[in-house]
Amino acid sequence: MDYAIETISLTKIFSDWWGRAKVYAVDDLNLKIRPNEVFGLLGPNGSGKTTTIKMLLGLLHPTKGHALLLGGQGADPKINTRIGFLPEESYLYRFLNARETLDFYGRLFGLTPDVRKMRIEALLEMVGLKAVARRPVGTYSKGMARRIGLAQALINDPDLLILDEPTTGLDPIGTRQIKDLILKLAERGKTILLCSHLLADVEDVCDRISILYGGKVQSEGRVGDLLRQADKRQITTGAISEKALAKIQKILNEEGVGCDVTSPMEKLETFFIDTVVEAQQQAKPTSGAVSTTDIGEFLTAEESQGSILDRLASTSEPELAPTGDLKTEEVEPVEVATPQGNQDLLSDLVKPDSGSETEQVDSTAAADLAAPKGPKPTEVPDVKKNVLDALMGGDATPDATTSAPQEPKKDGESGDG
Amino acid sequence: MGRIWAVAKNTIRQALRMKVAAIFIVLLLVLLPVMGLTATGDGTLMGRLQTFLSYGLSLTSLLLCLLTIIVASYTITSDIENRVIYMVATKPIRRHQFILGKLLGVVLLDIGLLILFAGGIYATVKLLPRFQDASEAEIAQVNSEFFTARASLVPPVLDVTEEVIALYQEKEDQLKQVYSSLTQAEILNELTIRKRLEKRAAAVGQGVLWEFENVKPLGADESLYVRFKYDVAETPADNQVYGRWQIGDLRQMREGTEIKTYIASEDRKDPLRTFREIEIPASVVADDGYLAVGYINPPLNRTVVLFPLEDGLEVLYRADSFTANYVRATLVILCRLIFLAVLGVLAASFLSFPVAILFCLVVFSIGSVSGFILEAIDLMDANIGMIYEYTIEMVVHMLPRFDKFNPTKFLVPGRLLSWSFLGSIVVSMVCVKAFLLLILSLIIFSFRELAKIIV
């Protein structure tokens, strides 16, 4: 079968000046990623993840072996047209502003001006940088740069998305948004290679994972298979009485198994979002990214790419989520795969800030979020799982730019925002 | 093409916004007007114009050369060092398109700045006479010698090899005694110079005749100038030399037929070792472009009069307008900038920024003093010279010779910078040398690894 990504004995040896082999960065790697798969490439720092990606994309030449992307070479422009890539950090032209950055990459993809304009607006809206789109990206915080990096990776509506540490530097809402986006894109038949050492992110979204160490695959398989503890069962109930609990314990004792009874903790993610929502309701201004869980319409549309783009490009206000006249592609409300209460919180997040100098989020989008009607996938995984890990692990500390309570230190640079 | 253009546009933006270009632009904007006010030359209008044009254009050229080197190297090395290249190279753009886009951006920036500053200098030079209290004579002089593009005809260098060899063979022993410290080649060289000078010397009562073909003044009502410099065997007391000049189609006299075209004739007295000009109507030129210039040494002089080999005599005539000449001079500068842009791109394709800059500056400096280097090698002892001949000299020949193609050398004395001269520069500097460098840089950049090694 044709794989979306295939590496055959891929090896990269870094040599010293005399040509002596120093480091095996990637050692005889055989990856096979099927189309429409969300594949996680895991591993500790220096395990060869990024080197593998660079070889896939033709930025490094393999010492041995081959790397195939969508059946071709990563350096082939025909293949590049169908790929979106977000490097481990957002490397941007500091002198361009967000809109110019996206315009530049749009031009490299040869997008027509209409399509380019429409997508730029949609992406800026999606990553919450519309209000600061005229500021040079050199003045952006890490998380904001990450957002614009993500936007450029999506501007061509890629078939294959390669994300290297996508959530680094993002606040929890941004992290969540990326995870939602990945699922959404997978639903549309896209292939995603997610490279990360933030295990929670990977666990939430990936179908299959591969764990690298020392440039070699140590373990590979479906996430569910690898993690399932077949000898244990978990039952979650409402607030049942002590009496009922005693009954259950009795039954379990008869079965010959023990059980632990605890009250589940509220997730830190929920707590965090609560706090941000509260701050936004108090109308504190931010010079950073606006938290939005909206996903660019052209990325979530079910129709074939050509027709929707052409039609959207011809509408007078393509950047706004169409409401009345475009019923078939209403902005898909984001799957907030959390309890109902959390959805309300998220919808609050995108409500316009009265008195704020930042972006006024389109109210139709907010309304959509508040009352989601779109089709919901049945197999949405629980993205709230291990949020604590996600927040604490690596460098994914909550980003200051979106969190209003930390706002004052950003005031100095909000002048041109 | 759209992709190349996108990269080019981005490069121009980068140069302008990263303040690299801004510094040079501000520097020129400040220096040029200051120069316009302070450059007075020898105090005359002519001197003022020449000084301003010379310094202004040289300064613009120099600063734009430096700017080109810096921007061309920086724009590529910074993309690689800041790793923006990861994002760009993974888009559907081929590496050569990226390089061509960068180059196009730098060249377009150069063209824009060159038009701006060369245009400014042109306007200043044109306006300067109006604001200067100049006499009629000064304005006439400026118009005939500065605001013009005069073609120059010099007598061909004569081949005297046979005569020299004959002379040497005849008087070998004597010569070896006289020039005891010189080698045979050096003696021959000395004799050659003497023989050539002999052909340009007029004993008392005798004359020298020079003949020119293909003289094409703009029109018959134009003027023709014979520019000369006397030298003598014995310096007269008053440092003055007499001369009878006959200029025109002297074939008519030889054949003894009816004289159809006018023959100018002048008796003059001029100072020694100073450039002088005789102005005559261009109608003296025969229909077939033939022109003869004859000098007769009258007995009043009592000494041999000779015309130095380098610059003893030339015939000047207006062949084009100052404006057209100026445009070509600007294009010569542009050729230089294009070469340097390609050089910068080449350096950046495999070197880091500081090294690339150093490399370019070395090449630029060698190109700017290539004449001096070649002369120095010529003067060396034959044996040591051999080593240099096959190393440095070859390198210098491969580089463009910026000093030889210096456009102010033409503009300041109002000399014609012909299309063919410009063409030769375009061919050698851009079409051959820059093109080869570009191919080389495309090959290097296409095959190199763009990512850094991080494990």
Tab-separated table of N, CA and C in Angstrom, chain A residues 286-413:
chain	number	residue	atom	x	y	z
A	286	THR	N	-5.660	42.874	26.615
A	286	THR	CA	-4.453	42.088	26.410
A	286	THR	C	-3.776	42.525	25.129
A	287	SER	N	-2.457	42.534	25.162
A	287	SER	CA	-1.736	42.858	23.934
A	287	SER	C	-1.326	41.578	23.226
A	288	GLY	N	-1.690	40.480	23.816
A	288	GLY	CA	-1.272	39.199	23.252
A	288	GLY	C	-2.328	38.610	22.352
A	289	ALA	N	-2.231	37.311	22.185
A	289	ALA	CA	-3.177	36.625	21.335
A	289	ALA	C	-4.516	36.552	22.035
A	290	VAL	N	-5.583	36.616	21.255
A	290	VAL	CA	-6.905	36.469	21.817
A	290	VAL	C	-7.242	34.988	21.821
A	291	SER	N	-7.717	34.511	22.928
A	291	SER	CA	-8.025	33.091	22.998
A	291	SER	C	-9.283	32.805	22.208
A	292	THR	N	-9.142	31.926	21.283
A	292	THR	CA	-10.306	31.520	20.518
A	292	THR	C	-10.176	30.043	20.233
A	293	THR	N	-11.265	29.378	20.174
A	293	THR	CA	-11.199	27.956	19.864
A	293	THR	C	-11.744	27.706	18.466
A	294	ASP	N	-11.905	28.782	17.738
A	294	ASP	CA	-12.407	28.689	16.378
A	294	ASP	C	-11.355	28.031	15.486
A	295	ILE	N	-11.827	27.259	14.523
A	295	ILE	CA	-10.889	26.652	13.574
A	295	ILE	C	-11.238	27.145	12.181
A	296	GLY	N	-10.185	27.540	11.435
A	296	GLY	CA	-10.384	28.113	10.110
A	296	GLY	C	-11.363	27.305	9.284
A	297	GLU	N	-12.318	28.008	8.699
A	297	GLU	CA	-13.400	27.313	8.018
A	297	GLU	C	-12.898	26.461	6.852
A	298	PHE	N	-11.903	26.995	6.127
A	298	PHE	CA	-11.469	26.229	4.959
A	298	PHE	C	-10.784	24.922	5.357
A	299	LEU	N	-10.388	24.861	6.620
A	299	LEU	CA	-9.729	23.649	7.087
A	299	LEU	C	-10.728	22.592	7.526
A	300	THR	N	-11.912	23.046	7.877
A	300	THR	CA	-12.879	22.108	8.436
A	300	THR	C	-13.993	21.773	7.454
A	301	ALA	N	-14.019	22.492	6.322
A	301	ALA	CA	-15.093	22.273	5.368
A	301	ALA	C	-15.041	20.852	4.839
A	302	GLU	N	-16.204	20.261	4.634
A	302	GLU	CA	-16.254	18.873	4.191
A	302	GLU	C	-16.105	18.765	2.683
A	303	GLU	N	-16.463	19.848	1.984
A	303	GLU	CA	-16.477	19.779	0.528
A	303	GLU	C	-15.084	19.698	-0.041
A	304	SER	N	-15.044	19.427	-1.341
A	304	SER	CA	-13.739	19.408	-1.996
A	304	SER	C	-13.171	20.808	-1.941
A	305	GLN	N	-11.870	20.843	-1.839
A	305	GLN	CA	-11.192	22.103	-1.575
A	305	GLN	C	-11.487	23.171	-2.615
A	306	GLY	N	-11.406	22.770	-3.876
A	306	GLY	CA	-11.552	23.748	-4.955
A	306	GLY	C	-12.845	24.512	-4.880
A	307	SER	N	-13.938	23.799	-4.766
A	307	SER	CA	-15.219	24.483	-4.870
A	307	SER	C	-15.435	25.450	-3.718
A	308	ILE	N	-15.118	25.010	-2.537
A	308	ILE	CA	-15.393	25.900	-1.400
A	308	ILE	C	-14.497	27.120	-1.449
A	309	LEU	N	-13.261	26.927	-1.860
A	309	LEU	CA	-12.352	28.061	-1.915
A	309	LEU	C	-12.821	29.065	-2.941
A	310	ASP	N	-13.188	28.555	-4.084
A	310	ASP	CA	-13.626	29.467	-5.141
A	310	ASP	C	-14.834	30.263	-4.670
A	311	ARG	N	-15.734	29.564	-4.044
A	311	ARG	CA	-16.961	30.229	-3.655
A	311	ARG	C	-16.699	31.229	-2.533
A	312	LEU	N	-15.875	30.801	-1.588
A	312	LEU	CA	-15.582	31.706	-0.475
A	312	LEU	C	-14.858	32.937	-0.960
A	313	ALA	N	-13.972	32.721	-1.912
A	313	ALA	CA	-13.191	33.842	-2.403
A	313	ALA	C	-14.086	34.864	-3.076
A	314	SER	N	-15.212	34.433	-3.598
A	314	SER	CA	-16.066	35.367	-4.320
A	314	SER	C	-17.049	36.080	-3.405
A	315	THR	N	-17.142	35.661	-2.160
A	315	THR	CA	-18.054	36.372	-1.267
A	315	THR	C	-17.434	37.692	-0.849
A	316	SER	N	-18.310	38.613	-0.470
A	316	SER	CA	-17.790	39.946	-0.206
A	316	SER	C	-16.996	40.012	1.089
A	317	GLU	N	-17.418	39.282	2.088
A	317	GLU	CA	-16.695	39.313	3.359
A	317	GLU	C	-16.241	37.917	3.710
A	318	PRO	N	-15.284	37.423	2.982
A	318	PRO	CA	-14.914	36.022	3.159
A	318	PRO	C	-14.346	35.727	4.528
A	319	GLU	N	-13.845	36.754	5.205
A	319	GLU	CA	-13.172	36.456	6.474
A	319	GLU	C	-14.159	36.171	7.602
A	320	LEU	N	-15.409	36.593	7.368
A	320	LEU	CA	-16.387	36.344	8.428
A	320	LEU	C	-17.022	34.976	8.226
A	321	ALA	N	-17.266	34.338	9.302
A	321	ALA	CA	-17.921	33.045	9.185
A	321	ALA	C	-19.314	33.257	8.619
A	322	PRO	N	-19.610	32.700	7.477
A	322	PRO	CA	-20.916	32.924	6.894
A	322	PRO	C	-21.993	32.275	7.758
A	323	THR	N	-23.106	32.962	7.871
A	323	THR	CA	-24.156	32.421	8.744
A	323	THR	C	-25.368	31.995	7.935
A	324	GLY	N	-26.119	32.969	7.397
A	324	GLY	CA	-27.391	32.646	6.774
A	324	GLY	C	-27.263	31.937	5.446
A	325	ASP	N	-26.486	32.548	4.536
A	325	ASP	CA	-26.533	32.060	3.162
A	325	ASP	C	-25.614	30.879	2.885
A	326	LEU	N	-24.840	30.492	3.822
A	326	LEU	CA	-23.933	29.375	3.560
A	326	LEU	C	-24.184	28.268	4.566
A	327	LYS	N	-25.404	27.783	4.564
A	327	LYS	CA	-25.793	26.862	5.633
A	327	LYS	C	-24.981	25.567	5.627
A	328	THR	N	-24.596	25.153	4.422
A	328	THR	CA	-23.953	23.844	4.368
A	328	THR	C	-22.589	23.825	5.013
A	329	GLU	N	-21.896	24.980	5.023
A	329	GLU	CA	-20.593	24.945	5.679
A	329	GLU	C	-20.548	25.904	6.857
A	330	GLU	N	-21.526	25.880	7.642
A	330	GLU	CA	-21.436	26.719	8.822
A	330	GLU	C	-20.175	26.396	9.589
A	331	VAL	N	-19.634	27.382	10.227
A	331	VAL	CA	-18.415	27.147	10.988
A	331	VAL	C	-18.684	26.027	11.968
A	332	GLU	N	-17.857	25.056	11.860
A	332	GLU	CA	-18.073	23.937	12.762
A	332	GLU	C	-17.717	24.352	14.162
A	333	PRO	N	-18.620	24.220	15.035
A	333	PRO	CA	-18.222	24.525	16.399
A	333	PRO	C	-17.160	23.522	16.813
A	334	VAL	N	-16.275	24.021	17.592
A	334	VAL	CA	-15.177	23.163	18.005
A	334	VAL	C	-15.715	22.070	18.913
A	335	GLU	N	-15.231	20.899	18.686
A	335	GLU	CA	-15.625	19.844	19.597
A	335	GLU	C	-14.979	20.067	20.929
A	336	VAL	N	-15.757	20.457	21.842
A	336	VAL	CA	-15.206	20.607	23.172
A	336	VAL	C	-15.576	19.324	23.884
A	337	ALA	N	-14.665	18.418	23.870
A	337	ALA	CA	-14.983	17.085	24.371
A	337	ALA	C	-14.855	17.043	25.873
A	338	THR	N	-15.577	17.940	26.474
A	338	THR	CA	-15.514	18.073	27.929
A	338	THR	C	-16.947	18.157	28.418
A	339	PRO	N	-17.129	18.106	29.677
A	339	PRO	CA	-18.499	18.257	30.191
A	339	PRO	C	-19.115	19.559	29.694
A	340	GLN	N	-20.444	19.585	29.747
A	340	GLN	CA	-21.197	20.695	29.183
A	340	GLN	C	-20.758	22.053	29.741
A	341	GLY	N	-20.463	22.075	31.017
A	341	GLY	CA	-20.091	23.343	31.651
A	341	GLY	C	-18.913	23.993	30.976
A	342	ASN	N	-17.981	23.213	30.540
A	342	ASN	CA	-16.784	23.740	29.909
A	342	ASN	C	-17.071	24.417	28.585
A	343	GLN	N	-18.070	23.924	27.904
A	343	GLN	CA	-18.429	24.553	26.634
A	343	GLN	C	-18.850	25.995	26.845
A	344	ASP	N	-19.595	26.191	27.903
A	344	ASP	CA	-20.025	27.564	28.193
A	344	ASP	C	-18.825	28.456	28.463
A	345	LEU	N	-17.876	27.891	29.172
A	345	LEU	CA	-16.687	28.678	29.478
A	345	LEU	C	-15.991	29.098	28.203
A	346	LEU	N	-15.873	28.147	27.304
A	346	LEU	CA	-15.170	28.441	26.059
A	346	LEU	C	-15.901	29.473	25.235
A	347	SER	N	-17.218	29.367	25.271
A	347	SER	CA	-17.975	30.348	24.504
A	347	SER	C	-17.806	31.733	25.116
A	348	ASP	N	-17.708	31.770	26.414
A	348	ASP	CA	-17.459	33.053	27.076
A	348	ASP	C	-16.141	33.655	26.616
A	349	LEU	N	-15.198	32.755	26.407
A	349	LEU	CA	-13.862	33.212	26.030
A	349	LEU	C	-13.863	34.006	24.748
A	350	VAL	N	-14.699	33.627	23.836
A	350	VAL	CA	-14.673	34.297	22.542
A	350	VAL	C	-15.671	35.447	22.450
A	351	LYS	N	-16.350	35.711	23.549
A	351	LYS	CA	-17.245	36.882	23.533
A	351	LYS	C	-16.416	38.148	23.463
A	352	PRO	N	-16.915	39.152	22.712
A	352	PRO	CA	-16.135	40.379	22.593
A	352	PRO	C	-15.903	41.032	23.948
A	353	ASP	N	-14.726	41.565	24.085
A	353	ASP	CA	-14.371	42.285	25.299
A	353	ASP	C	-14.855	43.714	25.211
A	354	SER	N	-15.788	44.094	26.002
A	354	SER	CA	-16.184	45.496	25.937
A	354	SER	C	-15.079	46.307	26.593
A	355	GLY	N	-14.708	47.379	25.931
A	355	GLY	CA	-13.666	48.224	26.504
A	355	GLY	C	-12.267	47.739	26.179
A	356	SER	N	-12.154	46.588	25.632
A	356	SER	CA	-10.825	46.089	25.286
A	356	SER	C	-10.393	46.639	23.930
A	357	GLU	N	-9.091	46.864	23.807
A	357	GLU	CA	-8.601	47.370	22.526
A	357	GLU	C	-8.314	46.251	21.551
A	358	THR	N	-8.467	45.064	22.014
A	358	THR	CA	-8.113	43.943	21.149
A	358	THR	C	-9.282	43.555	20.270
A	359	GLU	N	-9.039	42.515	19.556
A	359	GLU	CA	-9.967	42.071	18.520
A	359	GLU	C	-11.382	41.837	19.039
A	360	GLN	N	-12.332	42.243	18.220
A	360	GLN	CA	-13.723	41.925	18.500
A	360	GLN	C	-14.042	40.637	17.766
A	361	VAL	N	-14.267	39.628	18.505
A	361	VAL	CA	-14.513	38.338	17.861
A	361	VAL	C	-15.900	38.364	17.247
A	362	ASP	N	-15.969	37.810	16.087
A	362	ASP	CA	-17.235	37.752	15.373
A	362	ASP	C	-18.303	37.081	16.243
A	363	SER	N	-19.385	37.777	16.387
A	363	SER	CA	-20.387	37.282	17.324
A	363	SER	C	-21.069	36.018	16.810
A	364	THR	N	-21.097	35.869	15.516
A	364	THR	CA	-21.739	34.650	15.006
A	364	THR	C	-20.940	33.428	15.405
A	365	ALA	N	-19.626	33.603	15.379
A	365	ALA	CA	-18.790	32.472	15.778
A	365	ALA	C	-19.020	32.133	17.244
A	366	ALA	N	-19.166	33.190	18.030
A	366	ALA	CA	-19.394	32.967	19.453
A	366	ALA	C	-20.716	32.265	19.669
A	367	ALA	N	-21.723	32.694	18.900
A	367	ALA	CA	-23.030	32.083	19.056
A	367	ALA	C	-22.964	30.602	18.697
A	368	ASP	N	-22.186	30.320	17.651
A	368	ASP	CA	-22.054	28.927	17.257
A	368	ASP	C	-21.424	28.095	18.347
A	369	LEU	N	-20.479	28.706	18.985
A	369	LEU	CA	-19.793	27.961	20.025
A	369	LEU	C	-20.692	27.728	21.220
A	370	ALA	N	-21.505	28.760	21.494
A	370	ALA	CA	-22.370	28.652	22.662
A	370	ALA	C	-23.403	27.559	22.455
A	371	ALA	N	-23.873	27.393	21.250
A	371	ALA	CA	-24.892	26.378	21.006
A	371	ALA	C	-24.462	25.495	19.847
A	372	PRO	N	-23.578	24.582	20.078
A	372	PRO	CA	-23.062	23.772	18.980
A	372	PRO	C	-24.159	22.904	18.369
A	373	LYS	N	-24.258	22.986	17.050
A	373	LYS	CA	-25.276	22.189	16.374
A	373	LYS	C	-24.656	21.240	15.362
A	374	GLY	N	-23.424	21.515	15.002
A	374	GLY	CA	-22.803	20.737	13.934
A	374	GLY	C	-22.661	19.280	14.318
A	375	PRO	N	-22.378	18.482	13.319
A	375	PRO	CA	-22.218	17.052	13.604
A	375	PRO	C	-21.032	16.813	14.510
A	376	LYS	N	-21.224	15.945	15.429
A	376	LYS	CA	-20.132	15.665	16.368
A	376	LYS	C	-19.592	14.281	16.107
A	377	PRO	N	-18.329	14.184	16.019
A	377	PRO	CA	-17.783	12.837	15.842
A	377	PRO	C	-18.034	12.016	17.096
A	378	THR	N	-18.277	10.776	16.872
A	378	THR	CA	-18.626	9.935	18.017
A	378	THR	C	-17.397	9.516	18.804
A	379	GLU	N	-16.250	9.431	18.107
A	379	GLU	CA	-15.088	8.860	18.776
A	379	GLU	C	-14.120	9.923	19.290
A	380	VAL	N	-14.690	11.043	19.741
A	380	VAL	CA	-13.790	12.075	20.250
A	380	VAL	C	-13.134	11.592	21.538
A	381	PRO	N	-11.857	11.588	21.557
A	381	PRO	CA	-11.200	11.156	22.791
A	381	PRO	C	-11.288	12.238	23.853
A	382	ASP	N	-11.047	11.837	25.023
A	382	ASP	CA	-11.148	12.779	26.122
A	382	ASP	C	-9.877	13.621	26.179
A	383	VAL	N	-9.959	14.848	25.643
A	383	VAL	CA	-8.752	15.661	25.575
A	383	VAL	C	-8.371	16.233	26.923
A	384	LYS	N	-9.257	16.075	27.891
A	384	LYS	CA	-8.915	16.648	29.191
A	384	LYS	C	-7.981	15.754	29.992
A	385	LYS	N	-7.858	14.554	29.507
A	385	LYS	CA	-7.010	13.613	30.215
A	385	LYS	C	-5.599	14.156	30.352
A	386	ASN	N	-5.060	14.043	31.461
A	386	ASN	CA	-3.655	14.396	31.674
A	386	ASN	C	-3.320	15.833	31.325
A	387	VAL	N	-4.239	16.713	31.511
A	387	VAL	CA	-3.946	18.111	31.201
A	387	VAL	C	-2.828	18.614	32.099
A	388	LEU	N	-2.844	18.090	33.293
A	388	LEU	CA	-1.822	18.499	34.243
A	388	LEU	C	-0.438	18.191	33.679
A	389	ASP	N	-0.333	16.978	33.117
A	389	ASP	CA	0.948	16.599	32.502
A	389	ASP	C	1.323	17.582	31.411
A	390	ALA	N	0.323	17.894	30.610
A	390	ALA	CA	0.586	18.769	29.471
A	390	ALA	C	1.072	20.129	29.922
A	391	LEU	N	0.490	20.578	31.000
A	391	LEU	CA	0.828	21.924	31.456
A	391	LEU	C	2.183	21.963	32.124
A	392	MET	N	2.465	20.900	32.851
A	392	MET	CA	3.698	20.920	33.635
A	392	MET	C	4.881	20.342	32.877
A	393	GLY	N	4.573	19.490	31.941
A	393	GLY	CA	5.651	18.801	31.241
A	393	GLY	C	6.422	19.742	30.342
A	394	GLY	N	7.729	19.518	30.204
A	394	GLY	CA	8.578	20.277	29.278
A	394	GLY	C	8.472	21.759	29.532
A	395	ASP	N	8.406	22.499	28.435
A	395	ASP	CA	8.377	23.949	28.579
A	395	ASP	C	6.983	24.490	28.357
A	396	ALA	N	6.003	23.626	28.480
A	396	ALA	CA	4.645	24.070	28.188
A	396	ALA	C	4.019	24.770	29.370
A	397	THR	N	4.742	25.663	29.956
A	397	THR	CA	4.148	26.432	31.035
A	397	THR	C	3.141	27.392	30.420
A	398	PRO	N	2.109	27.712	31.158
A	398	PRO	CA	1.068	28.572	30.590
A	398	PRO	C	1.678	29.867	30.076
A	399	ASP	N	1.294	30.213	28.899
A	399	ASP	CA	1.889	31.383	28.253
A	399	ASP	C	1.265	32.663	28.782
A	400	ALA	N	2.113	33.592	29.062
A	400	ALA	CA	1.636	34.807	29.712
A	400	ALA	C	0.779	35.662	28.806
A	401	THR	N	0.981	35.548	27.505
A	401	THR	CA	0.351	36.525	26.620
A	401	THR	C	-1.156	36.454	26.616
A	402	THR	N	-1.697	35.270	26.829
A	402	THR	CA	-3.142	35.197	26.761
A	402	THR	C	-3.783	35.289	28.127
A	403	SER	N	-2.993	35.084	29.130
A	403	SER	CA	-3.623	35.085	30.435
A	403	SER	C	-3.698	36.497	30.974
A	404	ALA	N	-4.912	36.939	31.076
A	404	ALA	CA	-5.124	38.327	31.456
A	404	ALA	C	-4.517	38.727	32.793
A	405	PRO	N	-4.515	37.857	33.792
A	405	PRO	CA	-3.966	38.283	35.073
A	405	PRO	C	-2.506	38.710	34.973
A	406	GLN	N	-1.765	38.177	33.989
A	406	GLN	CA	-0.368	38.554	33.890
A	406	GLN	C	-0.177	39.697	32.910
A	407	GLU	N	-1.288	40.241	32.500
A	407	GLU	CA	-1.294	41.238	31.430
A	407	GLU	C	-0.377	42.443	31.637
A	408	PRO	N	-0.347	43.065	32.795
A	408	PRO	CA	0.355	44.343	32.921
A	408	PRO	C	1.757	44.347	32.366
A	409	LYS	N	2.486	43.264	32.452
A	409	LYS	CA	3.858	43.328	31.959
A	409	LYS	C	3.920	43.389	30.441
A	410	LYS	N	2.806	43.155	29.787
A	410	LYS	CA	2.779	43.249	28.324
A	410	LYS	C	2.392	44.646	27.854
A	411	ASP	N	1.971	45.462	28.793
A	411	ASP	CA	1.441	46.771	28.389
A	411	ASP	C	2.412	47.572	27.559
A	412	GLY	N	3.676	47.468	27.918
A	412	GLY	CA	4.686	48.274	27.262
A	412	GLY	C	4.706	48.087	25.761
A	413	GLU	N	4.439	46.904	25.289
A	413	GLU	CA	4.580	46.672	23.854
A	413	GLU	C	3.244	46.658	23.136
